[in-house]
XYZ file of N, CA, C and O in Angstrom:
592
model
N 343.343 153.551 207.432
C 344.513 154.210 207.053
C 344.382 155.240 205.997
O 343.154 155.873 205.789
N 345.420 155.542 205.363
C 345.630 156.859 204.345
C 345.133 156.257 202.883
O 345.880 156.472 202.029
N 344.038 155.300 202.998
C 344.297 154.655 202.028
C 343.366 155.653 201.128
O 341.920 155.881 201.043
N 344.003 156.481 199.657
C 343.213 156.867 198.567
C 343.491 156.000 197.316
O 344.229 155.333 197.192
N 342.324 156.241 196.585
C 342.489 155.770 195.382
C 343.419 156.289 194.595
O 344.200 155.541 193.786
N 344.586 156.878 194.823
C 346.179 157.496 194.580
C 347.345 156.523 195.190
O 348.351 156.508 194.968
N 346.808 155.737 196.219
C 348.101 155.444 197.240
C 348.207 153.877 196.786
O 347.209 153.040 195.921
N 349.675 153.173 197.017
C 350.059 152.470 196.803
C 348.908 151.169 197.156
O 348.709 150.220 197.297
N 348.611 151.494 199.023
C 347.613 150.709 199.572
C 346.693 150.614 198.603
O 346.063 149.209 198.783
N 345.711 151.483 198.447
C 344.631 151.217 197.429
C 344.841 150.212 196.590
O 344.034 149.589 196.066
N 345.455 150.799 195.506
C 345.867 149.812 194.505
C 346.255 148.441 194.465
O 345.731 147.461 193.651
N 347.033 148.400 195.709
C 347.589 146.812 195.941
C 345.822 146.100 196.095
O 346.179 144.882 196.052
N 345.717 146.631 197.263
C 344.144 146.053 197.209
C 343.161 145.731 196.429
O 342.788 144.540 196.499
N 343.089 146.507 195.439
C 342.390 146.379 194.139
C 343.039 145.246 193.522
O 342.587 144.240 193.439
N 344.498 144.937 193.065
C 345.032 143.991 192.866
C 345.344 142.859 193.594
O 344.539 141.680 192.784
N 344.847 142.900 194.608
C 344.916 141.575 195.480
C 343.071 141.017 195.020
O 343.526 139.820 194.938
N 342.236 141.597 194.998
C 341.103 141.541 195.377
C 340.822 140.875 193.793
O 340.441 139.721 193.792
N 341.418 141.504 192.548
C 341.359 140.710 191.205
C 342.035 139.504 191.255
O 341.517 138.435 190.859
N 343.022 139.476 191.672
C 343.624 137.884 191.745
C 342.929 136.938 192.772
O 342.936 135.959 192.166
N 342.365 137.251 193.719
C 341.641 136.333 194.748
C 340.167 135.995 193.780
O 340.180 134.917 193.690
N 339.608 136.856 192.947
C 338.794 136.550 191.923
C 339.514 135.431 190.844
O 338.193 134.480 190.729
N 340.145 135.686 190.400
C 340.814 134.868 189.451
C 341.057 133.653 189.992
O 341.010 132.582 188.835
N 341.773 133.366 191.255
C 342.154 132.266 191.585
C 340.850 131.393 192.203
O 340.623 130.181 192.318
N 339.511 132.445 192.344
C 338.446 131.181 192.694
C 337.574 131.035 191.644
O 336.892 129.641 191.869
N 338.201 131.426 190.146
C 336.954 130.940 189.353
C 337.189 129.658 188.869
O 336.182 129.118 188.554
N 338.542 128.616 188.804
C 338.200 127.227 188.937
C 337.139 126.600 189.546
O 336.708 125.390 189.397
N 337.025 126.998 190.727
C 336.457 126.477 191.824
C 334.573 126.575 191.467
O 333.832 125.963 191.800
N 334.713 127.916 190.700
C 332.673 128.174 190.478
C 332.347 127.415 189.151
O 331.215 127.621 188.522
N 333.568 126.948 188.170
C 332.902 126.607 186.533
C 334.209 125.668 186.347
O 335.335 125.545 186.639
N 333.628 124.706 185.590
C 335.067 123.795 184.751
C 335.774 124.295 183.859
O 334.987 124.748 182.986
N 337.084 124.180 183.827
C 337.988 124.706 183.249
C 338.791 123.362 182.487
O 338.641 122.534 183.461
N 339.205 123.613 182.009
C 340.463 122.199 181.561
C 341.283 122.576 182.774
O 341.577 123.407 183.526
N 342.280 121.412 182.713
C 342.948 121.452 184.026
C 344.234 122.590 183.753
O 344.816 123.109 184.198
N 344.544 122.690 182.173
C 345.926 123.989 182.278
C 345.091 125.045 182.349
O 346.109 126.042 182.542
N 343.753 125.617 182.092
C 343.642 126.396 182.485
C 343.234 126.840 183.960
O 343.336 128.191 184.358
N 342.818 125.631 184.915
C 343.147 125.820 186.272
C 344.697 126.425 186.725
O 344.178 127.173 187.220
N 345.173 125.962 186.300
C 346.717 126.035 186.817
C 346.690 127.494 186.439
O 347.604 127.812 186.746
N 346.995 127.611 184.999
C 346.793 128.767 184.822
C 345.837 130.242 185.597
O 346.675 131.239 185.859
N 344.748 130.040 185.538
C 344.145 131.250 186.946
C 344.812 130.861 188.275
O 344.823 132.150 188.522
N 345.307 129.626 188.406
C 345.504 129.611 189.696
C 346.978 130.544 190.168
O 346.912 131.365 190.500
N 347.692 130.396 188.770
C 348.748 130.826 188.946
C 348.839 132.361 188.959
O 349.477 133.129 189.641
N 348.221 132.759 187.775
C 348.082 134.189 187.673
C 347.336 135.128 188.737
O 347.495 136.076 189.498
N 346.360 134.072 189.308
C 346.006 134.465 190.936
C 346.739 134.828 191.653
O 346.771 136.047 192.385
N 347.620 133.678 192.051
C 348.823 134.189 193.360
C 349.905 135.511 192.995
O 349.881 135.846 193.869
N 350.116 135.369 191.405
C 351.086 136.424 190.885
C 350.402 137.685 191.277
O 350.819 138.754 191.895
N 348.812 138.117 190.642
C 348.471 139.250 191.333
C 348.477 139.500 192.772
O 348.408 140.433 192.990
N 347.921 138.345 193.516
C 347.717 138.725 194.964
C 348.969 139.126 195.354
O 349.039 139.924 196.516
N 350.174 138.226 195.226
C 351.428 138.614 195.800
C 351.911 140.102 195.392
O 352.508 140.743 196.018
N 351.784 140.270 194.099
C 351.816 141.947 193.526
C 351.089 142.841 194.759
O 351.964 143.959 194.962
N 349.833 142.449 194.412
C 349.081 143.682 195.590
C 349.308 143.531 196.961
O 349.849 144.449 197.382
N 349.799 142.360 197.466
C 350.442 142.502 198.687
C 351.596 143.410 198.794
O 351.848 144.072 199.690
N 352.807 143.233 198.089
C 353.888 143.820 198.122
C 353.589 145.111 197.912
O 354.438 146.148 198.623
N 352.700 145.918 197.235
C 352.388 147.087 197.209
C 352.078 148.022 198.369
O 352.260 148.718 198.515
N 351.085 146.791 199.133
C 350.657 147.316 200.327
C 351.533 147.220 201.210
O 351.889 148.558 202.261
N 352.617 146.607 201.123
C 353.847 146.782 202.067
C 354.475 147.893 201.688
O 355.037 148.693 202.922
N 354.774 148.151 200.324
C 355.587 149.473 200.291
C 354.737 150.483 200.876
O 355.692 151.331 201.124
N 353.621 150.459 200.480
C 352.907 151.831 200.930
C 352.904 151.757 202.295
O 353.312 153.033 203.100
N 353.052 151.150 203.191
C 353.106 150.754 204.577
C 354.699 151.569 205.068
O 355.094 152.018 205.763
N 355.815 150.951 204.190
C 357.135 151.611 204.243
C 357.523 153.063 204.190
O 357.768 153.653 205.092
N 356.659 153.687 202.987
C 356.596 154.829 202.338
C 355.392 156.191 203.086
O 355.472 156.944 203.524
N 354.511 155.101 203.600
C 353.101 156.286 204.388
C 352.516 155.844 205.601
O 351.582 156.287 206.671
N 353.462 154.639 206.513
C 352.836 154.157 207.539
C 353.130 155.090 208.721
O 353.883 155.932 208.751
N 351.654 154.947 209.060
C 351.810 155.493 210.971
C 352.942 154.809 211.774
O 352.736 153.543 211.750
N 353.393 155.313 212.643
C 354.446 154.543 213.361
C 353.497 153.484 213.985
O 354.443 152.487 214.372
N 352.651 153.583 214.348
C 351.583 152.469 215.061
C 351.347 151.654 214.359
O 350.213 151.699 213.386
N 351.608 150.331 214.053
C 351.487 149.192 213.093
C 352.198 149.144 212.012
O 351.448 148.632 211.088
N 352.852 149.863 211.839
C 353.610 149.724 210.244
C 354.699 148.758 210.417
O 354.424 148.285 208.987
N 355.201 148.454 211.333
C 355.846 147.377 211.241
C 355.232 146.127 210.932
O 355.292 145.004 210.024
N 354.031 145.822 211.790
C 353.403 144.575 211.650
C 352.559 144.847 210.196
O 352.779 143.560 209.396
N 352.533 146.008 209.282
C 351.529 146.189 208.004
C 352.770 145.458 207.252
O 352.678 144.763 205.894
N 354.017 145.843 207.497
C 355.148 145.516 206.240
C 355.363 143.916 206.666
O 355.623 143.414 205.450
N 355.594 143.704 207.564
C 355.745 142.292 207.841
C 354.541 141.058 206.813
O 354.825 140.069 206.405
N 353.199 141.649 207.561
C 352.083 141.155 207.202
C 352.129 140.818 205.462
O 352.002 139.599 205.206
N 351.970 141.960 205.401
C 351.854 141.705 203.872
C 353.093 141.293 202.780
O 352.940 140.606 201.511
N 354.256 141.706 203.521
C 355.369 140.893 202.736
C 355.373 139.576 203.277
O 355.471 138.604 201.902
N 354.887 138.674 204.104
C 354.665 137.342 204.373
C 353.326 136.719 203.193
O 353.579 135.857 202.671
N 352.444 137.709 203.356
C 351.468 137.272 202.035
C 351.959 137.196 200.698
O 351.825 136.332 200.207
N 352.916 138.318 200.336
C 353.282 138.253 199.045
C 354.420 137.315 198.982
O 354.225 136.424 197.514
N 354.976 136.910 199.942
C 356.222 135.837 199.778
C 354.949 134.326 199.629
O 355.771 133.154 198.729
N 354.180 134.084 200.495
C 353.270 132.970 200.708
C 352.491 132.704 198.857
O 352.661 131.302 198.897
N 352.244 134.097 198.558
C 351.553 133.580 197.053
C 352.408 133.232 196.038
O 352.647 132.158 195.284
N 353.920 133.549 196.115
C 355.086 133.068 195.209
C 355.359 131.756 195.565
O 355.677 130.887 194.577
N 355.029 131.463 196.559
C 355.394 129.893 196.941
C 354.419 129.140 196.247
O 354.733 127.889 196.124
N 353.165 129.589 196.691
C 352.209 128.946 196.121
C 352.391 128.711 194.505
O 351.747 127.227 193.987
N 352.669 129.730 194.124
C 352.576 129.790 192.533
C 354.264 128.408 192.324
O 354.123 128.039 191.563
N 355.153 128.295 193.012
C 356.204 127.705 192.711
C 355.339 126.574 192.709
O 355.554 125.249 192.169
N 354.628 126.324 193.931
C 353.944 124.642 194.082
C 353.006 124.341 193.256
O 352.783 123.369 192.562
N 352.300 125.280 192.134
C 351.422 124.907 191.401
C 352.258 124.164 190.020
O 351.888 123.394 189.401
N 353.472 125.223 189.887
C 354.076 124.419 188.797
C 354.679 123.294 189.219
O 355.006 122.410 187.961
N 355.060 122.997 190.334
C 355.740 121.863 190.631
C 354.657 120.359 190.620
O 354.703 119.608 190.039
N 353.245 120.641 190.767
C 352.268 119.924 190.463
C 351.946 119.482 189.029
O 351.748 118.420 188.990
N 352.461 120.101 188.401
C 352.251 119.665 186.775
C 353.316 118.479 186.551
O 352.930 117.809 186.024
N 354.265 118.256 187.258
C 355.302 116.752 187.195
C 355.125 115.875 188.552
O 355.536 115.410 188.641
N 355.092 116.798 189.419
C 355.018 115.859 190.930
C 353.645 116.433 191.747
O 354.101 117.446 192.431
N 352.868 115.800 191.402
C 351.751 116.525 192.473
C 351.189 116.597 193.844
O 351.114 117.254 194.467
N 352.096 115.482 194.415
C 352.065 115.447 196.321
C 353.053 116.449 196.392
O 352.713 117.220 197.292
N 354.105 116.525 196.053
C 355.361 117.354 196.211
C 354.841 119.034 196.072
O 354.709 120.009 196.708
N 354.065 119.204 194.997
C 353.772 120.573 194.558
C 352.458 120.896 195.597
O 352.197 122.229 195.523
N 351.426 120.116 195.982
C 350.388 120.078 196.608
C 351.034 120.706 197.959
O 350.687 121.387 198.650
N 351.987 119.785 198.322
C 352.615 120.207 199.703
C 353.360 121.715 199.778
O 352.879 122.314 200.929
N 353.583 122.275 198.651
C 354.310 123.415 198.748
C 353.225 124.340 198.563
O 353.255 125.643 199.028
N 352.326 124.180 197.544
C 351.322 125.247 197.570
C 350.321 125.338 199.014
O 350.292 126.458 199.381
N 350.451 124.308 199.838
C 349.576 124.369 201.193
C 350.844 125.021 202.320
O 349.906 125.861 202.769
N 351.910 125.181 201.847
C 352.946 125.812 202.765
C 352.533 127.057 202.417
O 352.866 128.295 203.058
N 352.801 127.521 201.041
C 352.744 128.927 200.382
C 351.010 129.526 201.085
O 351.068 130.795 201.562
N 350.067 128.906 200.902
C 349.037 129.282 201.909
C 349.079 129.485 203.313
O 348.391 130.810 203.564
N 349.631 128.609 203.922
C 349.875 129.109 205.441
C 350.445 130.104 205.726
O 350.163 130.937 206.662
N 351.669 130.560 204.643
C 352.216 131.658 204.700
C 351.634 133.171 204.765
O 351.362 133.430 205.319
N 350.860 132.769 203.350
C 349.596 133.735 203.536
C 348.895 134.277 204.728
O 348.694 135.546 204.859
N 348.228 133.177 205.285
C 346.931 133.104 206.193
C 347.860 133.549 207.856
O 347.190 134.219 207.970
N 349.081 133.549 207.639
C 349.755 133.810 208.887
C 350.272 135.284 208.737
O 350.134 135.941 209.679
N 350.429 135.922 207.744
C 351.011 137.265 207.200
C 349.340 137.597 207.259
O 349.577 139.155 207.630
N 348.454 137.440 206.644
C 347.322 137.907 206.656
C 346.693 138.525 208.270
O 346.456 139.585 208.581
N 347.057 137.743 209.643
C 346.487 137.941 210.602
C 347.564 138.809 210.946
O 347.022 139.990 212.033
N 348.800 139.187 210.809
C 349.879 139.864 210.989
C 349.529 141.586 210.304
O 349.622 142.335 211.291
N 349.138 141.333 209.570
C 348.607 142.694 208.427
C 347.454 143.053 209.307
O 347.158 144.354 209.435
N 346.454 142.041 209.885
C 345.570 142.649 210.247
C 345.263 143.458 211.477
O 345.156 144.359 211.775
N 346.445 142.779 212.388
C 346.559 143.457 213.309
C 347.314 144.826 213.429
O 346.880 145.525 214.257
N 348.200 144.894 212.650
C 348.721 146.310 211.969
C 347.978 146.900 211.840
O 347.925 148.157 212.013
N 346.970 146.638 210.647
C 345.844 147.599 210.570
C 344.819 148.409 211.788
O 344.625 149.411 211.280
N 344.722 147.379 212.186
C 343.913 147.828 213.636
C 344.973 148.745 214.191
O 344.328 149.880 215.097
N 345.697 148.516 214.912
C 346.770 149.443 215.500
C 346.908 150.836 214.827
O 346.406 151.735 215.246
N 346.931 150.761 213.383
C 347.404 152.057 212.361
C 345.538 152.912 212.554
O 345.768 153.842 212.944
N 344.325 152.398 212.773
C 343.354 152.822 212.635
C 342.863 153.200 213.834
O 343.067 154.211 214.145
N 343.491 152.799 215.100
C 343.392 153.133 216.521
C 344.112 154.428 216.917
O 343.738 155.348 217.145
N 345.507 154.507 216.408
C 346.042 155.286 216.474
C 345.621 156.598 215.098
O 345.729 157.903 215.914
N 344.919 156.439 214.289
C 344.499 157.572 213.388
C 343.406 158.504 214.435
O 342.962 159.329 214.102
N 342.681 157.372 214.911
C 341.561 157.953 215.558
C 341.841 158.626 216.756
O 341.021 159.599 217.063
N 342.818 158.098 217.551
C 343.128 158.968 218.765
C 343.805 160.046 218.488
O 343.361 161.349 218.919
N 344.848 160.082 216.957
C 344.630 161.759 216.775
C 343.939 162.493 216.327
O 343.776 163.787 217.005
N 342.569 162.019 215.544
C 341.516 162.852 215.255
C 340.723 163.513 216.650
O 339.868 163.768 216.492
N 340.853 162.340 217.665
C 340.063 162.777 218.911
C 338.844 162.154 219.268
O 337.672 162.913 219.335
N 338.578 161.150 218.126
C 337.368 160.820 217.979
C 336.591 159.716 219.425
O 337.272 159.634 220.216
N 335.581 160.315 219.305
C 334.561 159.458 220.507
C 334.588 157.989 220.748
O 334.845 157.363 219.704
N 334.859 157.358 222.160
C 334.591 156.022 222.027
C 332.856 155.979 221.783
O 332.083 156.266 222.324
N 333.078 154.896 221.573
C 331.642 153.995 221.210
C 331.360 152.964 221.893
O 331.823 152.526 222.604
N 329.942 152.337 221.983
C 329.739 151.121 222.691
C 330.417 150.298 222.683
O 331.050 149.310 223.181
N 331.388 150.283 221.075
C 332.485 148.863 220.864
C 333.744 149.191 221.330
O 334.637 148.425 221.211
N 334.120 150.172 222.001
C 335.065 150.573 222.317
C 336.037 151.739 221.088
O 335.577 151.802 219.968
N 336.909 152.487 221.095
C 337.602 153.382 220.590
C 338.010 152.405 219.469
O 338.884 151.479 219.362
N 337.538 152.885 218.038
C 338.040 152.495 217.344
C 337.563 151.207 216.480
O 337.978 150.574 215.787
N 336.788 150.620 217.430
C 335.958 149.060 217.170
C 334.878 149.339 216.196
O 334.260 148.276 215.662
N 334.117 150.403 216.303
C 333.009 150.647 215.790
C 332.731 150.245 214.081
O 333.790 151.240 213.619
N 332.037 149.742 213.448
C 331.624 149.659 212.094
C 331.543 151.060 211.760
O 330.660 151.930 212.471
N 332.192 151.555 210.683
C 331.718 152.681 209.899
C 330.376 153.170 210.001
O 330.204 154.688 210.351
N 329.255 152.472 209.840
C 327.749 153.145 209.822
C 327.234 152.977 211.046
O 326.122 154.093 211.365
N 328.201 152.827 212.286
C 327.534 153.094 213.686
C 328.247 154.205 214.266
O 328.260 154.756 215.526
N 328.851 154.944 213.608
C 329.880 155.986 214.071
C 329.252 157.563 214.138
O 328.543 157.666 213.139
């Protein structure tokens, strides 16, 4: 896509990555239960914010091909993150219900990621067709950058 360091897409991806690392920390190191919940909550909030920025970028800068998938996919990821935050908060008082809600949020995020990936692929292929790039042994637009 049009991802430059000054685009909402790029900034959103960076924020999402930071949130992913923050959510991963409790799995790598032992923290108190309170710190675990705090890191998980903050990580999901950052991921949701990043996905929302990426969806916004698709609204204002998206190419015609793949824009709808990018908007819907990133929006679903953002919604899923905030559902997970709700689940984490509920886990403090009702662990079983909280885990169910958290799992639902994770599934919504995963479904959104699939849709966003499809949109990104469509966008990349359209941009390469516009640029007139030559097909590779992997097909038009499917070659890793280091094989182009």
